[in-house]
PDB file of C-alpha atoms in Angstrom:
ATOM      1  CA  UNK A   1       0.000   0.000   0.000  1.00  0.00           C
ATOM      2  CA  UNK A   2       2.254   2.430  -0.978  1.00  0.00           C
ATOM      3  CA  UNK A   3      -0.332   5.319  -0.264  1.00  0.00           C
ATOM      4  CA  UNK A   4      -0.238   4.263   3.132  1.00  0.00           C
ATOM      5  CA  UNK A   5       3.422   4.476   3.641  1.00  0.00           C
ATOM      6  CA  UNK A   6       3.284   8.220   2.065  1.00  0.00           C
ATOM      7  CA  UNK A   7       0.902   9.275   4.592  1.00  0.00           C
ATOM      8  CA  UNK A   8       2.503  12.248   7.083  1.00  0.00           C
ATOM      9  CA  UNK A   9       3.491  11.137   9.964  1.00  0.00           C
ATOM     10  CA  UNK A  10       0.237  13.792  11.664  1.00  0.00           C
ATOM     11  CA  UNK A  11      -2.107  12.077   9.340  1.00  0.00           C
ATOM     12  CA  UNK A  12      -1.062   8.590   9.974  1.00  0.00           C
ATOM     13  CA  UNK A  13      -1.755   8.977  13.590  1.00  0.00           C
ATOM     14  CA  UNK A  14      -5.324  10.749  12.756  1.00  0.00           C
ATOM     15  CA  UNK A  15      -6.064   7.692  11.144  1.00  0.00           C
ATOM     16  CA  UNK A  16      -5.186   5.391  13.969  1.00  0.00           C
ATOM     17  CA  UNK A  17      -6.905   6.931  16.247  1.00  0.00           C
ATOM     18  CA  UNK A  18      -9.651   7.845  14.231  1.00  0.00           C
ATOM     19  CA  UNK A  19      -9.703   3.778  13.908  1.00  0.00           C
ATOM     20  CA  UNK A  20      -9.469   4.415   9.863  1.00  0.00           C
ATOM     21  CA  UNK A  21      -6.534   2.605  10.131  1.00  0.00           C
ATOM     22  CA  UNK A  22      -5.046   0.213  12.662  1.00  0.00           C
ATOM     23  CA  UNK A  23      -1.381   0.360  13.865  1.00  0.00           C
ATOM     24  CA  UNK A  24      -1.104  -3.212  12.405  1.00  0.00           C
ATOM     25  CA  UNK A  25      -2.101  -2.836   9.173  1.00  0.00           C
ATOM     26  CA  UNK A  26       0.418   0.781   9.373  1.00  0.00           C
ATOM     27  CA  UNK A  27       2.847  -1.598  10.461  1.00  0.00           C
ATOM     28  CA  UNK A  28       2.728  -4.623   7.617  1.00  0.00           C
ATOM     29  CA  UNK A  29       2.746  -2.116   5.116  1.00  0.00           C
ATOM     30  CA  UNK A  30       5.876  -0.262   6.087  1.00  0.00           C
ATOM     31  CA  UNK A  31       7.739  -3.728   6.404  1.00  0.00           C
ATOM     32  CA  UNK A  32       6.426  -4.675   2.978  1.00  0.00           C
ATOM     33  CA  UNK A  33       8.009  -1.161   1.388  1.00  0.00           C
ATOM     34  CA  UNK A  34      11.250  -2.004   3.346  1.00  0.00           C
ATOM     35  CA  UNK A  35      11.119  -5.479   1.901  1.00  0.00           C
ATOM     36  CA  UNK A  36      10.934  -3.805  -1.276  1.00  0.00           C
ATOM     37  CA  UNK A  37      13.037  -0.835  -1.266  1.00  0.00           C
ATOM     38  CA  UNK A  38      15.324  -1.344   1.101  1.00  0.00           C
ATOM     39  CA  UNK A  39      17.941  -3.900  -1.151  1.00  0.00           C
ATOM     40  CA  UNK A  40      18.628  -1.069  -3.873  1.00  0.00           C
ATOM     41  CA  UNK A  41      19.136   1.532  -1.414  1.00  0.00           C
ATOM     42  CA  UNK A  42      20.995   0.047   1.571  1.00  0.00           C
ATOM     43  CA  UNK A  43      18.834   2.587   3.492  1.00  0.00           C
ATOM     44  CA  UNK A  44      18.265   0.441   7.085  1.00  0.00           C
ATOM     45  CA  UNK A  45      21.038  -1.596   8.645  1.00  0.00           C
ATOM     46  CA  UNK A  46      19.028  -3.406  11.612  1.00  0.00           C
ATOM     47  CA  UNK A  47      15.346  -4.287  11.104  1.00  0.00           C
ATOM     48  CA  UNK A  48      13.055  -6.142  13.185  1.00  0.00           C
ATOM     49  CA  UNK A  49       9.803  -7.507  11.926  1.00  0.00           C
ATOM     50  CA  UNK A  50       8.381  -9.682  14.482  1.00  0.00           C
ATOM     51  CA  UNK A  51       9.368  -7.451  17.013  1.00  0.00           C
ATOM     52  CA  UNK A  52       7.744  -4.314  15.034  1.00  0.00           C
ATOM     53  CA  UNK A  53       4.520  -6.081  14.654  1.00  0.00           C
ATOM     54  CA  UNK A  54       4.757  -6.955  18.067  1.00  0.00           C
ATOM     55  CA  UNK A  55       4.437  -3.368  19.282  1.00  0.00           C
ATOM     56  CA  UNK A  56       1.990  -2.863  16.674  1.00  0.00           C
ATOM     57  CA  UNK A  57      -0.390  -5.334  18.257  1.00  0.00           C
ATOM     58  CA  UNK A  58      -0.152  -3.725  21.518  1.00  0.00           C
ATOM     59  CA  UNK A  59      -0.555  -0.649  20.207  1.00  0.00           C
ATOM     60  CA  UNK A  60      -3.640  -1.602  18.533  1.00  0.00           C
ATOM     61  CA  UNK A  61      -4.905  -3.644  21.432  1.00  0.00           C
ATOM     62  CA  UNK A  62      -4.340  -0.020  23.048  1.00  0.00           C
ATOM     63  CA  UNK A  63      -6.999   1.592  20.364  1.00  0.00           C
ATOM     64  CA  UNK A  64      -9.800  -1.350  21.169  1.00  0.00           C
ATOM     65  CA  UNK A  65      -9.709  -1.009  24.799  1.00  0.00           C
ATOM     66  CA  UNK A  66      -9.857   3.016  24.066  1.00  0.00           C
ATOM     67  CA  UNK A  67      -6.935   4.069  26.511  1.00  0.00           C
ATOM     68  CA  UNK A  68      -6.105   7.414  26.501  1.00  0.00           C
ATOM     69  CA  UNK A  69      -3.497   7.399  22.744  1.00  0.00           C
ATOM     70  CA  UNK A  70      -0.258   9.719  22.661  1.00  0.00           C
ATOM     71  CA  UNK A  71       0.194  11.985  19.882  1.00  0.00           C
ATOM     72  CA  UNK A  72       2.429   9.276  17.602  1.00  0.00           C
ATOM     73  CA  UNK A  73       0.607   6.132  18.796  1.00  0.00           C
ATOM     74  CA  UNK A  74       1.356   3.877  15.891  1.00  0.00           C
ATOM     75  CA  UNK A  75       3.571   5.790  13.808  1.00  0.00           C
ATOM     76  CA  UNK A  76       6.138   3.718  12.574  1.00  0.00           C
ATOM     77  CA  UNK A  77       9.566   6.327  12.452  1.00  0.00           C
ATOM     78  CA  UNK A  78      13.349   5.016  12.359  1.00  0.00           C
ATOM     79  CA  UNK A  79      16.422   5.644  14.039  1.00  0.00           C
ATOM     80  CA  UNK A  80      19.415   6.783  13.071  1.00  0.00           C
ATOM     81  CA  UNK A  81      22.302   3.467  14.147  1.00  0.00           C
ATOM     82  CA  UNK A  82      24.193   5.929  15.981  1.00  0.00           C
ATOM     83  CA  UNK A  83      20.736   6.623  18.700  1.00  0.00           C
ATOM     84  CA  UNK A  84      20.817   4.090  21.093  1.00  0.00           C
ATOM     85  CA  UNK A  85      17.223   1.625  20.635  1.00  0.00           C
ATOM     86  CA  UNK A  86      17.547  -1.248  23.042  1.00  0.00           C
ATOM     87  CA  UNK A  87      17.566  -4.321  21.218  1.00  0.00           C
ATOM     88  CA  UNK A  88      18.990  -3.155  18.182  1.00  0.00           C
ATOM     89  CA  UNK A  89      22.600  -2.177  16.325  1.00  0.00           C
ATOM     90  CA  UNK A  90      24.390   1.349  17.343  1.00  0.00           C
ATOM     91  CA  UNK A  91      27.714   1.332  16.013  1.00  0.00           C
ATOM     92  CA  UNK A  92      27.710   4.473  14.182  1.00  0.00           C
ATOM     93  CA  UNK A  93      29.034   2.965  10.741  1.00  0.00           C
ATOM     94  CA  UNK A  94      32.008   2.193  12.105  1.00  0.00           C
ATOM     95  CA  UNK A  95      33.840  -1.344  12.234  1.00  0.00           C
ATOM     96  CA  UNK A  96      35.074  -0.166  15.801  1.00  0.00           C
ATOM     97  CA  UNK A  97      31.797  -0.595  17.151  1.00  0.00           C
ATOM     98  CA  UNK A  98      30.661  -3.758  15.243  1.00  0.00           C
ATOM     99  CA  UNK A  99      28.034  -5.801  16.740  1.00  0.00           C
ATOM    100  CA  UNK A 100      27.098  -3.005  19.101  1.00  0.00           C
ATOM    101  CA  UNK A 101      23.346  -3.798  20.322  1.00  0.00           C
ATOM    102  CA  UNK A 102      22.014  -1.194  22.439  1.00  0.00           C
ATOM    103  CA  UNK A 103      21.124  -2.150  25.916  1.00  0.00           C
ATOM    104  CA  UNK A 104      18.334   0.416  26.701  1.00  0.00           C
ATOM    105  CA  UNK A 105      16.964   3.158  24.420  1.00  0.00           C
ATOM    106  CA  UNK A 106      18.382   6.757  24.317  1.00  0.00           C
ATOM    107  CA  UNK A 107      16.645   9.711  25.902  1.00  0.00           C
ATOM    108  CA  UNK A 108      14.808  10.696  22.808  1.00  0.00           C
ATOM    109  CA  UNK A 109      13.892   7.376  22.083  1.00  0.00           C
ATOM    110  CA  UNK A 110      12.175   6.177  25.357  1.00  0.00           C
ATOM    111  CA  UNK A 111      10.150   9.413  24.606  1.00  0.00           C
ATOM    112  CA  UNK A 112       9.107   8.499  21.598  1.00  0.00           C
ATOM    113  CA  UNK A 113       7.762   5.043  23.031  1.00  0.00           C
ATOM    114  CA  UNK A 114       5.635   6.958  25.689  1.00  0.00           C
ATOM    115  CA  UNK A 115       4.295   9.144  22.718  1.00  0.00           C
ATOM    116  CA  UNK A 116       2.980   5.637  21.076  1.00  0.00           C
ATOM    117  CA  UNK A 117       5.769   5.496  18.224  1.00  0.00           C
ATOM    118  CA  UNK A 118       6.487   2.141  16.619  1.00  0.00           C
ATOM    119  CA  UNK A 119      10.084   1.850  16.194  1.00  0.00           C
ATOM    120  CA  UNK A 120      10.931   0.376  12.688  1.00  0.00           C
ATOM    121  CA  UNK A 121      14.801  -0.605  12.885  1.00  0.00           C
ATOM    122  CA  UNK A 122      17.744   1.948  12.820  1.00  0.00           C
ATOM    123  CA  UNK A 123      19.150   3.273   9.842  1.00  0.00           C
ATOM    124  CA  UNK A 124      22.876   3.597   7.692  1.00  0.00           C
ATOM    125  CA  UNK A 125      25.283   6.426   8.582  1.00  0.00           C
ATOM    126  CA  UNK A 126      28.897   7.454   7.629  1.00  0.00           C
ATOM    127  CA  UNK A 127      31.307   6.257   9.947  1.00  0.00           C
ATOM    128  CA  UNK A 128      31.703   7.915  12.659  1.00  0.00           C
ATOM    129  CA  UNK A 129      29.615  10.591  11.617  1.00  0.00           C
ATOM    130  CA  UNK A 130      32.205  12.202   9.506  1.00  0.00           C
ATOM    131  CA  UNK A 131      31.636  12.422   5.789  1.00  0.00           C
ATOM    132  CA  UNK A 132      28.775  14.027   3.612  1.00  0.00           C
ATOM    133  CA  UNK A 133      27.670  11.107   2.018  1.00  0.00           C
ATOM    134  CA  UNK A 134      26.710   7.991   4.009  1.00  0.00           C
ATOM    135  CA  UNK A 135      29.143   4.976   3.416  1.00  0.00           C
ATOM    136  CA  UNK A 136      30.732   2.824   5.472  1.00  0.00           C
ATOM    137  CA  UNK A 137      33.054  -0.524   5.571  1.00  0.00           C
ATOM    138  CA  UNK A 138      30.767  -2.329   7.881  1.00  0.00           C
ATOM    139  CA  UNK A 139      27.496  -1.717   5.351  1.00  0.00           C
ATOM    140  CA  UNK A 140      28.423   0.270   2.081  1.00  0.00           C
ATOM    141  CA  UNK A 141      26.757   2.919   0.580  1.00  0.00           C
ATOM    142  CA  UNK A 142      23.181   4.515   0.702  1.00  0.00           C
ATOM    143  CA  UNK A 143      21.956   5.365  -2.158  1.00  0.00           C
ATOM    144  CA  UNK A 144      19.481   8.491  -3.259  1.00  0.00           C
ATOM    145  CA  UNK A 145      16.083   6.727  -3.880  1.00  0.00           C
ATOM    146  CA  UNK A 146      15.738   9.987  -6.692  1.00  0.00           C
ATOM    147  CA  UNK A 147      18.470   8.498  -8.405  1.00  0.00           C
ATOM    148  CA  UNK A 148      20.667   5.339  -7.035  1.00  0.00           C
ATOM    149  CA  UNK A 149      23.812   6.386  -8.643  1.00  0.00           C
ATOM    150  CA  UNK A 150      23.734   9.316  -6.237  1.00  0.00           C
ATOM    151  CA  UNK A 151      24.289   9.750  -2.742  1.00  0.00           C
ATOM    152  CA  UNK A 152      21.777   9.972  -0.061  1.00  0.00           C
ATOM    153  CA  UNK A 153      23.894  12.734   1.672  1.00  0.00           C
ATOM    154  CA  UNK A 154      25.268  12.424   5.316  1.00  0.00           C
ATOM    155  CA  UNK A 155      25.714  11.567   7.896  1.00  0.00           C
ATOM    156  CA  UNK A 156      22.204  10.974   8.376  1.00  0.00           C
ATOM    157  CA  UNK A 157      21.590   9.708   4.962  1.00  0.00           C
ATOM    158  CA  UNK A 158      19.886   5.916   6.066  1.00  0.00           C
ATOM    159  CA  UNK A 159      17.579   8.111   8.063  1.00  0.00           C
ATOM    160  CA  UNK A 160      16.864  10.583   3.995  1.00  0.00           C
ATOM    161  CA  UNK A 161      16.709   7.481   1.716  1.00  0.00           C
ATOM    162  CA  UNK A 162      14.320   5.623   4.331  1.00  0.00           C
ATOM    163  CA  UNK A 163      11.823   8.429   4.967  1.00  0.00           C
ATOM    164  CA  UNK A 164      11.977  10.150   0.650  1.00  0.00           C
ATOM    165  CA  UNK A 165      11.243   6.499  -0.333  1.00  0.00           C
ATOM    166  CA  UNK A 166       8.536   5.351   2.283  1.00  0.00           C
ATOM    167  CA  UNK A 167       9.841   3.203   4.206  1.00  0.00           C
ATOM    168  CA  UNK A 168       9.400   5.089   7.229  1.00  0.00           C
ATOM    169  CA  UNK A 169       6.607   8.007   8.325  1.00  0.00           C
ATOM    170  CA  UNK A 170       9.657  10.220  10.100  1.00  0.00           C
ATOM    171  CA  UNK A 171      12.585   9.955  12.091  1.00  0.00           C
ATOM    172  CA  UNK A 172      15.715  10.794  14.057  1.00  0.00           C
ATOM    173  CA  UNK A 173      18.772  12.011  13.209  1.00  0.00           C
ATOM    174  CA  UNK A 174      21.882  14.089  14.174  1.00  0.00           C
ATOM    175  CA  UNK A 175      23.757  16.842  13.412  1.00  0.00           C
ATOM    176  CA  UNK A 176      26.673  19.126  13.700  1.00  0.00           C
ATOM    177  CA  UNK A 177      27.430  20.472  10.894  1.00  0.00           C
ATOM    178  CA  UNK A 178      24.769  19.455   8.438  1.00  0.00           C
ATOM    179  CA  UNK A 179      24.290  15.752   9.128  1.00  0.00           C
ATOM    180  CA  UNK A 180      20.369  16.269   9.337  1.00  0.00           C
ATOM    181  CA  UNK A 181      19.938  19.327   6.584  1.00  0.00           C
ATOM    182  CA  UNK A 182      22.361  17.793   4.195  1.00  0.00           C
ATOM    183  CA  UNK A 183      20.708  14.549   3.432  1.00  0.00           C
ATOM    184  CA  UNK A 184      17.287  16.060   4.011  1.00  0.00           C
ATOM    185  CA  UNK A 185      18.090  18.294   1.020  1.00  0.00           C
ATOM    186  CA  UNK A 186      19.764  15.917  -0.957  1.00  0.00           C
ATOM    187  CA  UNK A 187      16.532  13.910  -1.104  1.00  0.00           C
ATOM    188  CA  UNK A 188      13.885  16.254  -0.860  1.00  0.00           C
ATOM    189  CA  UNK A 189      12.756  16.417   2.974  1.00  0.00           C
ATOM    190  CA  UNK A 190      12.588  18.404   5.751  1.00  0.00           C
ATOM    191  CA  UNK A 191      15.173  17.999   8.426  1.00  0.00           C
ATOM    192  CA  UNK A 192      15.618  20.151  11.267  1.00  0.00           C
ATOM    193  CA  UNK A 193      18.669  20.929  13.608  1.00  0.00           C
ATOM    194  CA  UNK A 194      17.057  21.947  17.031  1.00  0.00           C
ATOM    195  CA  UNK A 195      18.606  24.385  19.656  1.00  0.00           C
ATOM    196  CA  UNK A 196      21.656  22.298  21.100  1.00  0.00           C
ATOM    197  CA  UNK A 197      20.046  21.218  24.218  1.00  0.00           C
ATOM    198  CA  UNK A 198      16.362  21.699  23.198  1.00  0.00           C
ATOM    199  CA  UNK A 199      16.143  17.364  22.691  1.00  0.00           C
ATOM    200  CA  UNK A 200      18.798  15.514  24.960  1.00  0.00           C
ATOM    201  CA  UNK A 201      21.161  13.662  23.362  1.00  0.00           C
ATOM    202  CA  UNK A 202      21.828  11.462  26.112  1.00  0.00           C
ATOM    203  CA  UNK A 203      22.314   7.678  24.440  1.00  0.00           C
ATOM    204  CA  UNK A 204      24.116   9.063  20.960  1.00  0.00           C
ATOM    205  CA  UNK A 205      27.593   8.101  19.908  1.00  0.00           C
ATOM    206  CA  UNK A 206      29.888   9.987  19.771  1.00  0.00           C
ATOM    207  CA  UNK A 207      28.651  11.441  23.148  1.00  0.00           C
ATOM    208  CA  UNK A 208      27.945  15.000  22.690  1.00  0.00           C
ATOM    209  CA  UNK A 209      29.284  16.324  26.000  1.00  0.00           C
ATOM    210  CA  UNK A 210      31.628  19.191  26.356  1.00  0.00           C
ATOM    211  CA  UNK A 211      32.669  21.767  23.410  1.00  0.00           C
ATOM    212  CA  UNK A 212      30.660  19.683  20.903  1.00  0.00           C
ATOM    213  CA  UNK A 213      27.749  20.299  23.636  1.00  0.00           C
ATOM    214  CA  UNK A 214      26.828  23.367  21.997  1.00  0.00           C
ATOM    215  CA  UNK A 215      27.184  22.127  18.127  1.00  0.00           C
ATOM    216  CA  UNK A 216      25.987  18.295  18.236  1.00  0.00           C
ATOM    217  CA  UNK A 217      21.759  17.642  18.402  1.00  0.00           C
ATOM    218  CA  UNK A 218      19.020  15.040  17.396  1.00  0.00           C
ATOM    219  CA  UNK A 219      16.648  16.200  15.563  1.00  0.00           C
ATOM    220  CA  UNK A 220      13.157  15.147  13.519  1.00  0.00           C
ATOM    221  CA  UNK A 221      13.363  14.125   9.876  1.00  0.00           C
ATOM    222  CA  UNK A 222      10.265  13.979   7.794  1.00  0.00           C
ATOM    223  CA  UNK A 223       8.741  14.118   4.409  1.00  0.00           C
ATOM    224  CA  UNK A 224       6.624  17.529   5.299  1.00  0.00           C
ATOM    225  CA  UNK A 225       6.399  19.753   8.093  1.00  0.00           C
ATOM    226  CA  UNK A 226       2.732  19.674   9.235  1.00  0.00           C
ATOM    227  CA  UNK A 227       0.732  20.767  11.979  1.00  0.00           C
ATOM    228  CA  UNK A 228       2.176  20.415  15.625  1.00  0.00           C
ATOM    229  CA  UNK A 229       0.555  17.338  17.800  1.00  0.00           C
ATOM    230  CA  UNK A 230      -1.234  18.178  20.825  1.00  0.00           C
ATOM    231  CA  UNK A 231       1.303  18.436  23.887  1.00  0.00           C
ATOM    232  CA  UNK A 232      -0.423  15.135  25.158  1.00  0.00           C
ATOM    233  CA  UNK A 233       3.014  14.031  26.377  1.00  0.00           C
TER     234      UNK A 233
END
């Protein structure tokens, strides 16, 4: 359905809990575009599905019983692999950090959970967060879904690819010196680089502590930039 996955992220979760649309069914058919897109653009590194239908089931369960729904129940959105998710890879495209699985989730991320977000799998980077295109020896290249024999951008470039080709609603990513706006220009999103300090950082790699404090964030990526969600959260 690839109408579905090209639903905003603020309609997707009108749907839901309008009960037009059930996390589930949100769910199977953002796994089915990552199936589909996913091996000619090397976008995600770490996906997965049993687990993301998993909290798709409880988040529908959620809409039957009518609980009280946070402003991105159901919303699939990815992570950049350099956020820590708990179960899944951080090792910031770098062969230092191979095998890295997250114990817990990052700041952010934990708030996204309690906003009713459906976490997708994490997504390519350069390594070590240091190149403006995303490629790396542990995965390779991520390619433009515009045109494959360019580059997504970087650093955040898994994070571009994924959301311009619908395999995710939004996301995270970081940046310091473009690593957000970069790849969200280079493939036609939006990408925004918060106030340092506005969204903590706490459980991204490299640690942004000291100096890089006040040049480092996580920030949103998404195909538009719609109207803000209720501050249910």
């Amino acid at each position: 359905m690839p109408e579905l996955t090209f639903t905003s992220a603020v309609d997707l979760a009108s749907m839901i809990r309008e009960k037009k649309v059930s996390p589930v069914e949100v769910a199977e058919a953002y796994l089915q575009r990552i199936e589909e897109q996913n091996p000619r653009l090397n976008a995600f590194v770490h996906v997965q599905p049993e687990r993301v239908l998993r909290e798709a089931h409880k988040a529908e369960d959620a809409v039957h019983r009518g609980e009280a729904l946070g402003p991105l129940h159901g919303v699939p959105l990815s992570i950049k692999s350099a956020i820590d998710v708990a179960g899944y890879r951080c090792e910031a495209g770098t062969k230092l950090r191979a095998g890295n699985i997250a114990a817990r989730d990052a700041v952010l991320v934990d708030r996204l959970r309690l906003a009713g977000a459906v976490i997708l799998g994490v997504t390519n980077c350069a390594e070590l967060l240091m190149a403006w295109e995303t490629d790396n020896l542990l995965y390779g290249r991520t390619n433009n879904p515009w045109d494959v024999a360019r580059t997504a951008g970087g650093s955040s470039g898994g994070e571009s690819a994924a959301i311009a080709a619908g395999m995710s609603a939004a996301g995270v990513g970081s940046d310091g010196g473009g690593s957000i706006r970069e790849p969200a220009h280079f493939c036609g999103i939006c990408g925004l680089k918060p106030t340092p300090g506005r969204i903590p950082t706490l459980g991204h790699f490299p640690p942004s502590v000291g100096p890089s404090a006040q040049l480092g964030v996580v920030g949103p990526m998404a195909r538009t930039v719609g109207e803000r969600f209720a501050p249910t959260v």
